[in-house]
CSV table of C-alpha atoms in Angstrom, one decimal:
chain,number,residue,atom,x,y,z
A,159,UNK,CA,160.4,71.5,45.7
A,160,UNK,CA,158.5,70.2,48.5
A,161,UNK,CA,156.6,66.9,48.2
A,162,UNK,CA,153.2,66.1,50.2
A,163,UNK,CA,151.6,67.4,52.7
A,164,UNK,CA,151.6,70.2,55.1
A,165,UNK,CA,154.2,72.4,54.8
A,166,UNK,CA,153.3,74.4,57.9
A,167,UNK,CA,154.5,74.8,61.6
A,168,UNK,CA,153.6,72.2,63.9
A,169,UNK,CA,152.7,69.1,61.5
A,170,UNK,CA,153.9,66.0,63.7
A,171,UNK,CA,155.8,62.2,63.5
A,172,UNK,CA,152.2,60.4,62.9
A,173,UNK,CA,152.3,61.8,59.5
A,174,UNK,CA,152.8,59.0,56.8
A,175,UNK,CA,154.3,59.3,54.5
A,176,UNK,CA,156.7,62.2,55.4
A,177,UNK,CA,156.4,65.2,53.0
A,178,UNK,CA,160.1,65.6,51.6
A,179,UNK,CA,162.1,68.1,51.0
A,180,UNK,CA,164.8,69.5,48.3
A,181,UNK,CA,167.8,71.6,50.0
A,182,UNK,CA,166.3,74.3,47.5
A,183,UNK,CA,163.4,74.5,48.7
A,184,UNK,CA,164.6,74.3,52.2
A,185,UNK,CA,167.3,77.1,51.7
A,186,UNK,CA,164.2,79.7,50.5
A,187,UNK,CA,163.4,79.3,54.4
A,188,UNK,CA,166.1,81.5,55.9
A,189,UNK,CA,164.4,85.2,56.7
A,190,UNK,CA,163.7,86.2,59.6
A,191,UNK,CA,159.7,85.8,59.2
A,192,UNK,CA,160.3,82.2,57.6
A,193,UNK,CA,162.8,79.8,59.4
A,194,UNK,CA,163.5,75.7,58.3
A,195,UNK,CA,166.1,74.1,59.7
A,196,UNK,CA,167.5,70.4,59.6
A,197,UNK,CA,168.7,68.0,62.2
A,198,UNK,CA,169.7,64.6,61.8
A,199,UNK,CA,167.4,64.5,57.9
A,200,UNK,CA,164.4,66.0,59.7
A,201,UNK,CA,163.0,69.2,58.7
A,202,UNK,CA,162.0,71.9,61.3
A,203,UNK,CA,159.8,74.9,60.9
A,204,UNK,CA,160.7,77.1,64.1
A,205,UNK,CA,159.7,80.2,62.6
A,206,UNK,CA,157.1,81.4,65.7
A,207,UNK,CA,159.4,78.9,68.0
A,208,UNK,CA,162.8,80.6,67.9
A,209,UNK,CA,161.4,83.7,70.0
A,210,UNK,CA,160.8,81.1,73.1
A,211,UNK,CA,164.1,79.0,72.3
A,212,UNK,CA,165.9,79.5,75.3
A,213,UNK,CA,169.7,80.2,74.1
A,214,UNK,CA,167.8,82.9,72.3
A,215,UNK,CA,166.1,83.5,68.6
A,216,UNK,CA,169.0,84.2,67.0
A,217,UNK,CA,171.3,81.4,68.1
A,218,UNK,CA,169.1,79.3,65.9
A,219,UNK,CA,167.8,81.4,63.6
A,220,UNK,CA,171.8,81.4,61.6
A,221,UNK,CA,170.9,78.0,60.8
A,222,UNK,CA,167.7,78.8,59.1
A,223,UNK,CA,168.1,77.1,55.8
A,224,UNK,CA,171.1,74.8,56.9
A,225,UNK,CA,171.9,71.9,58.3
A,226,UNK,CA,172.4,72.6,62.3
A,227,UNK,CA,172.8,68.9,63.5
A,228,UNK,CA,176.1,68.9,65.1
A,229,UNK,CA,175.7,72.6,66.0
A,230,UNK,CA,172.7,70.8,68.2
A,231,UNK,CA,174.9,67.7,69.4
A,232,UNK,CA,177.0,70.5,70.6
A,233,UNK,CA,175.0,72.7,72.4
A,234,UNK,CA,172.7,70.6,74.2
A,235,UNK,CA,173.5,68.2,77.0
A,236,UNK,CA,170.0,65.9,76.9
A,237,UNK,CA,169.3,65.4,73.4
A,238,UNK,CA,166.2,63.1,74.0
A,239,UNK,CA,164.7,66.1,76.5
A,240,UNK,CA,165.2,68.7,73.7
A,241,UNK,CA,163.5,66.4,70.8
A,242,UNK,CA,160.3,66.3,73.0
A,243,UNK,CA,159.9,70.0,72.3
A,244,UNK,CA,161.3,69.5,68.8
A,245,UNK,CA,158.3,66.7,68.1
A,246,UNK,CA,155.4,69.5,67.3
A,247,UNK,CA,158.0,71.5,64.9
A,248,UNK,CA,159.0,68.8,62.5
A,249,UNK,CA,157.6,69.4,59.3
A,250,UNK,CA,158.9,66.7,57.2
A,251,UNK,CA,162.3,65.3,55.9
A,252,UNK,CA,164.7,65.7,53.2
A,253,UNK,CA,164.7,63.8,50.0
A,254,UNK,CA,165.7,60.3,50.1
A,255,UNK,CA,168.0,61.4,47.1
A,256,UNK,CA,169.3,64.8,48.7
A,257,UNK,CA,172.4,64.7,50.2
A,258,UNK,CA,172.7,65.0,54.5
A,259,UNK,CA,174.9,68.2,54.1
A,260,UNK,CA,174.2,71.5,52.3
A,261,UNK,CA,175.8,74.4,50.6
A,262,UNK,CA,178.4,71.7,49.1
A,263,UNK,CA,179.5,71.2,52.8
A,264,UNK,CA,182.1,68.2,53.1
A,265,UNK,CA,179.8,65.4,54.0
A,266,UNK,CA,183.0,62.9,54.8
A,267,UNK,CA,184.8,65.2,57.2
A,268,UNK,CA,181.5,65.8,59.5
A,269,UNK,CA,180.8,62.1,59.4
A,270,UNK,CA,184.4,61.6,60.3
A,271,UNK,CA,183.8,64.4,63.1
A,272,UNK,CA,180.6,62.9,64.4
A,273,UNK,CA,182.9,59.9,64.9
A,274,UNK,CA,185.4,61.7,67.1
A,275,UNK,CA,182.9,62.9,68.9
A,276,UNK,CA,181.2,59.4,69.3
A,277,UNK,CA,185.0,58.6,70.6
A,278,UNK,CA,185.1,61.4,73.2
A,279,UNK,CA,182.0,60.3,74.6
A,280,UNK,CA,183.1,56.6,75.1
A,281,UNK,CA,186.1,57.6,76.8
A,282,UNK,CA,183.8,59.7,79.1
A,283,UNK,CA,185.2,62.9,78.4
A,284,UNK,CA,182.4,64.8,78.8
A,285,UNK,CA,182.0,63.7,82.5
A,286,UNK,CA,183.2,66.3,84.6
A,287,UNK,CA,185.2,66.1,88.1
A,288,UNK,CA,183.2,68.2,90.8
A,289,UNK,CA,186.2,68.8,93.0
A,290,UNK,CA,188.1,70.4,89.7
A,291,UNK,CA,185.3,72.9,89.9
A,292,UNK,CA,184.7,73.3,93.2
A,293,UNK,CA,188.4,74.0,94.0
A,294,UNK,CA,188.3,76.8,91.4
A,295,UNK,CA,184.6,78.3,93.1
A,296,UNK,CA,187.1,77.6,96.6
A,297,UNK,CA,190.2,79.9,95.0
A,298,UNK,CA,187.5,82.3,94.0
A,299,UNK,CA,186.4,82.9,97.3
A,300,UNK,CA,189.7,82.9,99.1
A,301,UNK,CA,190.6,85.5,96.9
A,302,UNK,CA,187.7,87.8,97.6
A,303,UNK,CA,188.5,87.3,101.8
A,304,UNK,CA,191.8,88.1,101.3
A,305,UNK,CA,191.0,91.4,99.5
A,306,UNK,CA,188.8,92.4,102.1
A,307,UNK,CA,191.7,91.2,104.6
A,308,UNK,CA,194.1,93.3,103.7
A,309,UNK,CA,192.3,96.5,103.3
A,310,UNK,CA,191.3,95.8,107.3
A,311,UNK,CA,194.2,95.2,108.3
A,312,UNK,CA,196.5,97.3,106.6
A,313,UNK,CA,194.4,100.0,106.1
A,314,UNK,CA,192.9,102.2,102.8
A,315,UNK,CA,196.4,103.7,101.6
A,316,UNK,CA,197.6,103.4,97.9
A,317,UNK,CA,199.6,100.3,98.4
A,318,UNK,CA,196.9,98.1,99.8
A,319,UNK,CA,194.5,99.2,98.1
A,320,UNK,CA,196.0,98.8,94.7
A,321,UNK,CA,197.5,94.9,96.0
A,322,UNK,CA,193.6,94.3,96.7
A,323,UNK,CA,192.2,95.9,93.3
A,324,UNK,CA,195.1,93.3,91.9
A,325,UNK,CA,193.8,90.1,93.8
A,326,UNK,CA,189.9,91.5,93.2
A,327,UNK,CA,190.7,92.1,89.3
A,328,UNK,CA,192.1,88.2,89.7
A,329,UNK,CA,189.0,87.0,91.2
A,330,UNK,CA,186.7,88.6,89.1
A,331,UNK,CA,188.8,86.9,86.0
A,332,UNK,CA,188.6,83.3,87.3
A,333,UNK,CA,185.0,84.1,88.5
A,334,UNK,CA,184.4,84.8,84.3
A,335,UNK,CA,186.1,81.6,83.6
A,336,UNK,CA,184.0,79.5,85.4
A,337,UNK,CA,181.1,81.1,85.2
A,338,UNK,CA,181.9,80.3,81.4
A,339,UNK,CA,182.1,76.7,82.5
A,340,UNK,CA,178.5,76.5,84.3
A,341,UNK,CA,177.0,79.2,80.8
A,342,UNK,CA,178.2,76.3,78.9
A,343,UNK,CA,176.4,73.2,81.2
A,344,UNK,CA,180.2,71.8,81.5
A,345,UNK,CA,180.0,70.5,84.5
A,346,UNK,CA,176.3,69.2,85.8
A,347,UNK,CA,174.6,66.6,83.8
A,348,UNK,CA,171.6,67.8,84.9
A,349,UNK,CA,171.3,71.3,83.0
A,350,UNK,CA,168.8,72.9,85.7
A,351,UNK,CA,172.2,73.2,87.9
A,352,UNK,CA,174.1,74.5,85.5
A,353,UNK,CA,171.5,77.4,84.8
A,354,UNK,CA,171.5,77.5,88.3
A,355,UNK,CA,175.0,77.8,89.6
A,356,UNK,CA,175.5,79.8,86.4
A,357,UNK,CA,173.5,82.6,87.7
A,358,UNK,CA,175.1,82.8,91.2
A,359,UNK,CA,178.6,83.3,89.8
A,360,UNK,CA,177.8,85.4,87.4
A,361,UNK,CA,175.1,87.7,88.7
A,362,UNK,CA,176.6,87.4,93.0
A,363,UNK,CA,180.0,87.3,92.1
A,364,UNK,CA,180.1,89.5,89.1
A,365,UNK,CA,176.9,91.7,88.7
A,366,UNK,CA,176.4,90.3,85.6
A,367,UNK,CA,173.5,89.0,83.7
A,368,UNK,CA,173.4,85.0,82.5
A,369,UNK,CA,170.4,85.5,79.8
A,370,UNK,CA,172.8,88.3,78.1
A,371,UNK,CA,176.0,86.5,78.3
A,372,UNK,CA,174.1,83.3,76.9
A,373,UNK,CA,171.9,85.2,73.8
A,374,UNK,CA,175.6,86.5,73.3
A,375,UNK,CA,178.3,84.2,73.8
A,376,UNK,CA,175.6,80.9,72.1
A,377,UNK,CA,175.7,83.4,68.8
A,378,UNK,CA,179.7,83.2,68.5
A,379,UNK,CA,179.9,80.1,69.1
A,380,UNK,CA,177.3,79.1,66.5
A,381,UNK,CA,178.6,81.1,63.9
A,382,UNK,CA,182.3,82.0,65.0
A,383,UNK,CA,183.7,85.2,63.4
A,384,UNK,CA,181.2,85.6,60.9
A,385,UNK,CA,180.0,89.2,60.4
A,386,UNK,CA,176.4,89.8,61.4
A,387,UNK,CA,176.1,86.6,63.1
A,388,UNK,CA,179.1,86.6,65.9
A,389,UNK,CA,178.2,89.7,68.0
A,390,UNK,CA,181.9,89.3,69.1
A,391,UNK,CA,182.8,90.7,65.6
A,392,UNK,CA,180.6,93.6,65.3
A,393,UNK,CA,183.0,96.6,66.2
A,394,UNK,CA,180.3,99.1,66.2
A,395,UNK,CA,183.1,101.1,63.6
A,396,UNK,CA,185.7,101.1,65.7
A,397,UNK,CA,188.1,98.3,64.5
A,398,UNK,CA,187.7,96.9,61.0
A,399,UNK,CA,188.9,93.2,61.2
A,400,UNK,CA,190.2,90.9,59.1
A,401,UNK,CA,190.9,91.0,55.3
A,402,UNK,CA,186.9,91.8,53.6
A,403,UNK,CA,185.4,94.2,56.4
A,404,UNK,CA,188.7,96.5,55.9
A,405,UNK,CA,188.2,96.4,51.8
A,406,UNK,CA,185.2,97.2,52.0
A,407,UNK,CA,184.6,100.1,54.0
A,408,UNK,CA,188.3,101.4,52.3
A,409,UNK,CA,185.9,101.4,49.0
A,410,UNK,CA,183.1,102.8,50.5
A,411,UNK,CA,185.4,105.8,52.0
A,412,UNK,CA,183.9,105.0,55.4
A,413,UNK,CA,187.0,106.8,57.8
A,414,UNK,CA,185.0,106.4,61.3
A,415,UNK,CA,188.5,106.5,62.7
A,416,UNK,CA,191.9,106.6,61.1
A,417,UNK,CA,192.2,102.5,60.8
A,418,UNK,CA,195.3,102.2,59.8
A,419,UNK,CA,196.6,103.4,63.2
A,420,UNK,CA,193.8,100.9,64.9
A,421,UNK,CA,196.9,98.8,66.0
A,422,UNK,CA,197.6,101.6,68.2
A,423,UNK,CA,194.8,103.3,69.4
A,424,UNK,CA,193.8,99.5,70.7
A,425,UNK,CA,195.6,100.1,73.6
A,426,UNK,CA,193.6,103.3,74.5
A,427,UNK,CA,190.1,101.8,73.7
A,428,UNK,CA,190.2,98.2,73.8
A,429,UNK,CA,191.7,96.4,76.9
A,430,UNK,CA,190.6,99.5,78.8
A,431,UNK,CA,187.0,100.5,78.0
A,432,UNK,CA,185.6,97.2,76.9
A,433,UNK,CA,184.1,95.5,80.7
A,434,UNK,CA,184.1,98.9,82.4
A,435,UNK,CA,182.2,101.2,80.4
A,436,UNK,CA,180.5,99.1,76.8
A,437,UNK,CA,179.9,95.8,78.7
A,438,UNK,CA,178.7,97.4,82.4
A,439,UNK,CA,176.0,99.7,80.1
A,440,UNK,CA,175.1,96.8,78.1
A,441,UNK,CA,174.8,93.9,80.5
A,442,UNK,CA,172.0,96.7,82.8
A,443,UNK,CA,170.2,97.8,79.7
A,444,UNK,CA,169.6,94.8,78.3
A,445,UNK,CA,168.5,93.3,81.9
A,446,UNK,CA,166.2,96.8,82.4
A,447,UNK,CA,164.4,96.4,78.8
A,448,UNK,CA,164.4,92.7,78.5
A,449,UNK,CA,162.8,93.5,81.9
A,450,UNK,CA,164.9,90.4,83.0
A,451,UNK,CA,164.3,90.7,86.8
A,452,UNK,CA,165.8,87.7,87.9
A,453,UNK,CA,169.0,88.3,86.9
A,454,UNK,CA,168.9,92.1,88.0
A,455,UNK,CA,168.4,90.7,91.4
A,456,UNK,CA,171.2,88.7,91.7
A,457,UNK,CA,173.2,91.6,89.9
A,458,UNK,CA,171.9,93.8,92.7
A,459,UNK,CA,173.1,91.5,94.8
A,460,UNK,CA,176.8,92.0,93.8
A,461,UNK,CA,176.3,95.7,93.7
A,462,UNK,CA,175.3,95.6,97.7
A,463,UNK,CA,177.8,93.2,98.7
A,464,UNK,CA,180.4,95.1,97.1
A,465,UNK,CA,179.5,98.4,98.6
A,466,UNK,CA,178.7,97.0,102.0
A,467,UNK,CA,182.1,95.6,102.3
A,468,UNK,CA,184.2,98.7,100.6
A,469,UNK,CA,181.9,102.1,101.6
A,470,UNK,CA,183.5,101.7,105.2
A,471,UNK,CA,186.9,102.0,104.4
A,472,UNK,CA,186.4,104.3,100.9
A,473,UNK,CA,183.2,106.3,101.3
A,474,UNK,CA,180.3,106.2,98.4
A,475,UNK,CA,182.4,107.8,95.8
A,476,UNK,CA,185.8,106.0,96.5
A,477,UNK,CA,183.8,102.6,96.5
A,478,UNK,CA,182.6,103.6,93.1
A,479,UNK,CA,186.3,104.6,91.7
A,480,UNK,CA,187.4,101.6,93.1
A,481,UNK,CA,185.4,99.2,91.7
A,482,UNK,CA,185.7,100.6,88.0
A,483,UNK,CA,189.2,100.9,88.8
A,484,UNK,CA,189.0,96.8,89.5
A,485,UNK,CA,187.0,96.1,85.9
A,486,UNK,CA,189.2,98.2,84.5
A,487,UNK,CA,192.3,95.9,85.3
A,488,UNK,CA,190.3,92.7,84.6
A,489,UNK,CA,188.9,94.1,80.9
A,490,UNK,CA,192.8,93.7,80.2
A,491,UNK,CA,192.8,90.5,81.1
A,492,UNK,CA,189.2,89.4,79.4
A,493,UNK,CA,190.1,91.2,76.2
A,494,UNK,CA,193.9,90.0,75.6
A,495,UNK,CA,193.0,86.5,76.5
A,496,UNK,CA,189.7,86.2,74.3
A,497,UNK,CA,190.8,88.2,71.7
A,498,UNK,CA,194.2,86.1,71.2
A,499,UNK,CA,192.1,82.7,70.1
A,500,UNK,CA,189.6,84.7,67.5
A,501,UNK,CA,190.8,88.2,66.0
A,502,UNK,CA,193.9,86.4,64.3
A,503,UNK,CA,192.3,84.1,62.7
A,504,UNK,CA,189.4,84.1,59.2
A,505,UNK,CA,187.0,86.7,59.6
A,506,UNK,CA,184.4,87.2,56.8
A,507,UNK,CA,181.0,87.0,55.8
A,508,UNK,CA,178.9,83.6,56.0
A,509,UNK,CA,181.2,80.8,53.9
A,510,UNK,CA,179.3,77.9,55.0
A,511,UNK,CA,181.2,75.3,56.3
A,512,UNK,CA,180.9,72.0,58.1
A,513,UNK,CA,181.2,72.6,61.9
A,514,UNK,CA,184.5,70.9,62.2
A,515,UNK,CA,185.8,73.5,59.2
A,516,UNK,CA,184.0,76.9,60.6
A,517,UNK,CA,185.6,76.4,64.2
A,518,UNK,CA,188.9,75.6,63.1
A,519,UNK,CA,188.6,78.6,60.6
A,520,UNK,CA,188.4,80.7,63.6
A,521,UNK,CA,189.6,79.6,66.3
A,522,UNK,CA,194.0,78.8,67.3
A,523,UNK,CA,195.2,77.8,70.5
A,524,UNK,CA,197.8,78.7,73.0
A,525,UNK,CA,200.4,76.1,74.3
A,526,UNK,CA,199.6,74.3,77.7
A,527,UNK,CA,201.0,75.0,80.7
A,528,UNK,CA,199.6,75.1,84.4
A,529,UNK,CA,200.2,79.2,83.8
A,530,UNK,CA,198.6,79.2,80.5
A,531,UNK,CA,195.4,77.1,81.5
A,532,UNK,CA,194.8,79.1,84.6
A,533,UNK,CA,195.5,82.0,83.2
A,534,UNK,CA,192.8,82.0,80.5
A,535,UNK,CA,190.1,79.3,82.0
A,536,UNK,CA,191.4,76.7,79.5
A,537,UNK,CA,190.6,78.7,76.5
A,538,UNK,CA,194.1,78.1,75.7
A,539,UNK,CA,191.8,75.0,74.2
A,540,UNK,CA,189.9,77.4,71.9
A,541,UNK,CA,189.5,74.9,69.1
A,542,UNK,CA,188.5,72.0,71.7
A,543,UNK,CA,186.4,74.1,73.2
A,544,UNK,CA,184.4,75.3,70.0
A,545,UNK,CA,183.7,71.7,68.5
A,546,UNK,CA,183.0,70.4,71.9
A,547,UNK,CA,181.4,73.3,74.0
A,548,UNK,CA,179.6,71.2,76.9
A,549,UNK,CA,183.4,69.4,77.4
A,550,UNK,CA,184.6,69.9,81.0
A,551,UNK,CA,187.8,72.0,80.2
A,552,UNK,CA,190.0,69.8,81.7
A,553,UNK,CA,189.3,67.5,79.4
A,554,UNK,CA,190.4,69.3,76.3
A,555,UNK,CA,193.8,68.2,76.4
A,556,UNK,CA,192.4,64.3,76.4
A,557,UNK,CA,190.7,64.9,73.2
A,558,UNK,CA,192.9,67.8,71.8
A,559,UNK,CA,195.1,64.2,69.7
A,560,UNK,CA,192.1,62.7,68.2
A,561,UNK,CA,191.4,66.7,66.4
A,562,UNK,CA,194.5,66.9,65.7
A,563,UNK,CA,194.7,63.9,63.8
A,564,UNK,CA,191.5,64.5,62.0
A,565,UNK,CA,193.2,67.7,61.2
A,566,UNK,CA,195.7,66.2,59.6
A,567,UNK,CA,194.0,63.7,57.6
A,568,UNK,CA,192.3,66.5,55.9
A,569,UNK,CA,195.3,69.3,55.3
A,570,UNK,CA,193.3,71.3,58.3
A,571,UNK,CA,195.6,73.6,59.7
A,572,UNK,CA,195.8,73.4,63.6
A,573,UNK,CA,197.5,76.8,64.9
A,574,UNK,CA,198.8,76.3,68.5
A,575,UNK,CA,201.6,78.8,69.4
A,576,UNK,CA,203.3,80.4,72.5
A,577,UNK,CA,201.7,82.7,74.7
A,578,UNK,CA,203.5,85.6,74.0
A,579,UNK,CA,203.3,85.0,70.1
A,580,UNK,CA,199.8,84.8,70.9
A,581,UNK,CA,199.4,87.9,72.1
A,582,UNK,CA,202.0,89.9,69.7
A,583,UNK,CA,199.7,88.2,66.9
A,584,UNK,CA,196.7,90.5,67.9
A,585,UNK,CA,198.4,93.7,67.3
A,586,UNK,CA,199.6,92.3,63.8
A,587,UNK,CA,196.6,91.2,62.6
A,588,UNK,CA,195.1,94.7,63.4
A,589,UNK,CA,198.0,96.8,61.8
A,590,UNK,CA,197.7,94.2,58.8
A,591,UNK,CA,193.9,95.0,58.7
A,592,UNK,CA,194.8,98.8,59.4
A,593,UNK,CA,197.0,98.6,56.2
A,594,UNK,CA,194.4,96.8,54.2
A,595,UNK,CA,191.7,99.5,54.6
A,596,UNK,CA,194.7,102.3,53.7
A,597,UNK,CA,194.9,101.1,50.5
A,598,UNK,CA,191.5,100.2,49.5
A,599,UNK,CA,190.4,103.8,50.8
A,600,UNK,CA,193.3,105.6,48.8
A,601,UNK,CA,193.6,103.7,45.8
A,602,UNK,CA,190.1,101.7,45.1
């Protein structure tokens, strides 16, 4: 139980003694309405704060009841900007005889991991190189002039025209990759920039909106591959994934689709449908009701550019076929290269883990190569990636021997494999999960 004082929002550091907290009483403060968190011993009430938290009020409210200190080393870039904002929430602390970590969570390995990561930042790997990034923004572009090129000069016939929906799909992929960089304030120390550049790429040179990839992408990696907390999970009935969700509904007799053929019918729905039709309606109706007008501008803005430059040579309608026709190539690309680092690996309901142990639970890598790191924007790094999101990617590899052996020092399995294998293992694990709901729905 709590000891002391106020026990309500906005109680501040001038406060002495500090009312202290049991992780019992602490835990009873995860519902939506009711939100504690913990950070470095301090206890947070951000139950009225989450809704102006800028990565969004979920991000932060899966920690409600936990402790979410190196999911905050991790996310933000200026820790002593944050904790001015942070000041007004605190609340009190936890019991000098209460242990740092809760749920049982290994309180060795994360100090062990806050140690790495103390490491990582003395070798200055989280410094980034500006020409790295600015060669990428430089290929980009290239790309999108020699699309528009070779329809000019070569005309609108069906060879050009699918060679530049090829080089387009190509730019649009890299143009997700970085603009996955800037999303995750990678490569500016000052974050401002990042928000900044952020939008460009991904609203001019995608039509896409920033505030829903971050409310999004913040939630995965907060809570990778955990089932109503990573949105990237939630298959809307389509797929059942991994080995509980496909139990589950098999007992329940839920047959939304025949699952145990889901290993095929992925190749119908999946790669093809996911950016040009479920994304594309998402990303406008969450900028129209979020009324999120500053990002629908620069969305516009992609919209216009696009169909200034291909109307000439394709009419309304053909520019419109086109550029679905363009998505529809890259949503092969985005959904075989995310999909190859997650979907394979522990998928289940909340387990609560240590950070190190969650994103290593859910996350393998692909071998590196100069193919393999271009090809998926470094995610090749997946596990890097997810304990150190504000890393500049081409850094991972740097740091990828100190997880390793920390790995090791705890029987953590580290999964890297070939690309190929990589890609084979999606299909698997979706036949295995297929298989898994068979039996529970014929025979539990």
């Amino acid at each position: 139980m709590g000891k002391g004082g106020n026990q309500g929002e906005g109680a501040t550091e001038r406060e002495t003694p500090m009312p202290t907290f049991s992780w019992e009483e602490i835990q009873k403060h995860n519902l939506r309405t009711d939100k504690w968190l913990v950070i470095d011993r301090k206890v947070y009430n951000i139950t009225k704060w989450s809704s102006r938290h800028p990565g969004g009020h979920r991000v932060i409210g899966h920690y409600a009841g936990e402790d979410a200190t190196d999911a905050f080393r991790a996310f933000h870039r200026d820790l002593d900007f944050v904790r001015k904002f942070m000041k007004p929430l605190l609340i009190g602390e936890l019991a000098p005889e209460e242990p740092s970590q809760d749920h049982g969570k290994n309180s060795q390995i994360t100090e062990d991991f806050q140690a790495l990561r103390k490491t990582a930042e003395d070798m200055n790997l989280f410094e980034s190189n500006h020409l790295f990034f600015l060669l990428l923004l430089a290929h980009i572009i290239v790309m999108e002039s020699i699309a528009w090129f070779t329809i000019f000069y070569f005309g609108n016939g069906w060879v050009p025209t699918v060679i530049t929906a090829f080089v387009l799909a190509t730019s649009q992929a890299q143009a997700g990759w970085l603009q996955h960089d800037y999303g995750h304030l990678s490569v500016f120390k000052k974050s401002t920039w990042n928000h900044v550049v952020h939008k460009f790429i991904i609203g001019h040179l995608k039509g896409a909106s920033a505030n829903w990839w971050n409310h999004r992408h913040f939630q995965h990696h907060a809570k990778p591959n955990i089932f109503h907390k990573d949105p990237d999970v939630n298959m809307l009935h389509v797929f059942v994934l991994g080995e509980w969700q496909p139990v589950e509904y098999g007992k329940k007799k839920l047959k939304y689709l025949p699952y145990n053929h889901q290993h095929e019918y992925f190749f119908l729905i999946g790669p093809p449908l996911l950016i040009p039709l479920y994304f594309q309606y998402q990303i406008i109706m969450t900028m129209i009701v979020r009324k999120d007008w500053v990002d629908l501008a620069w969305a516009i803005s992609y919209y216009a550019r696009f169909f200034i430059t291909y109307i000439p040579f394709y009419g309304v309608l053909g520019a419109i076929i086109f550029l679905n026709f363009i998505r529809f190539l890259e949503s092969h690309w985005f959904v075989w290269v995310t999909q190859m680092n997650h979907i394979v690996m522990e998928i289940d309901r909340e387990p609560y883990r240590d950070w190190f142990s969650s994103q290593l639970a859910a996350t393998c890598n692909v071998e590196q190569s100069f193919f393999n790191d271009w090809f998926s924007g470094h995610l090749n790094f997946q596990i890097e990636h997810h304990l150190f999101p504000t890393m500049p990617r081409h850094n991972f590899h740097k740091v990828a021997p100190l997880v390793k052996s920390l790995c090791a020092k705890y029987g953590i399995e580290y999964q890297e494999k070939p690309l190929l294998r990589a890609l084979q293992d999606i299909i698997r694990s979706l036949k295995k999960s297929g298989e898994l709901w068979l039996d529970a729905y014929l025979h539990k």
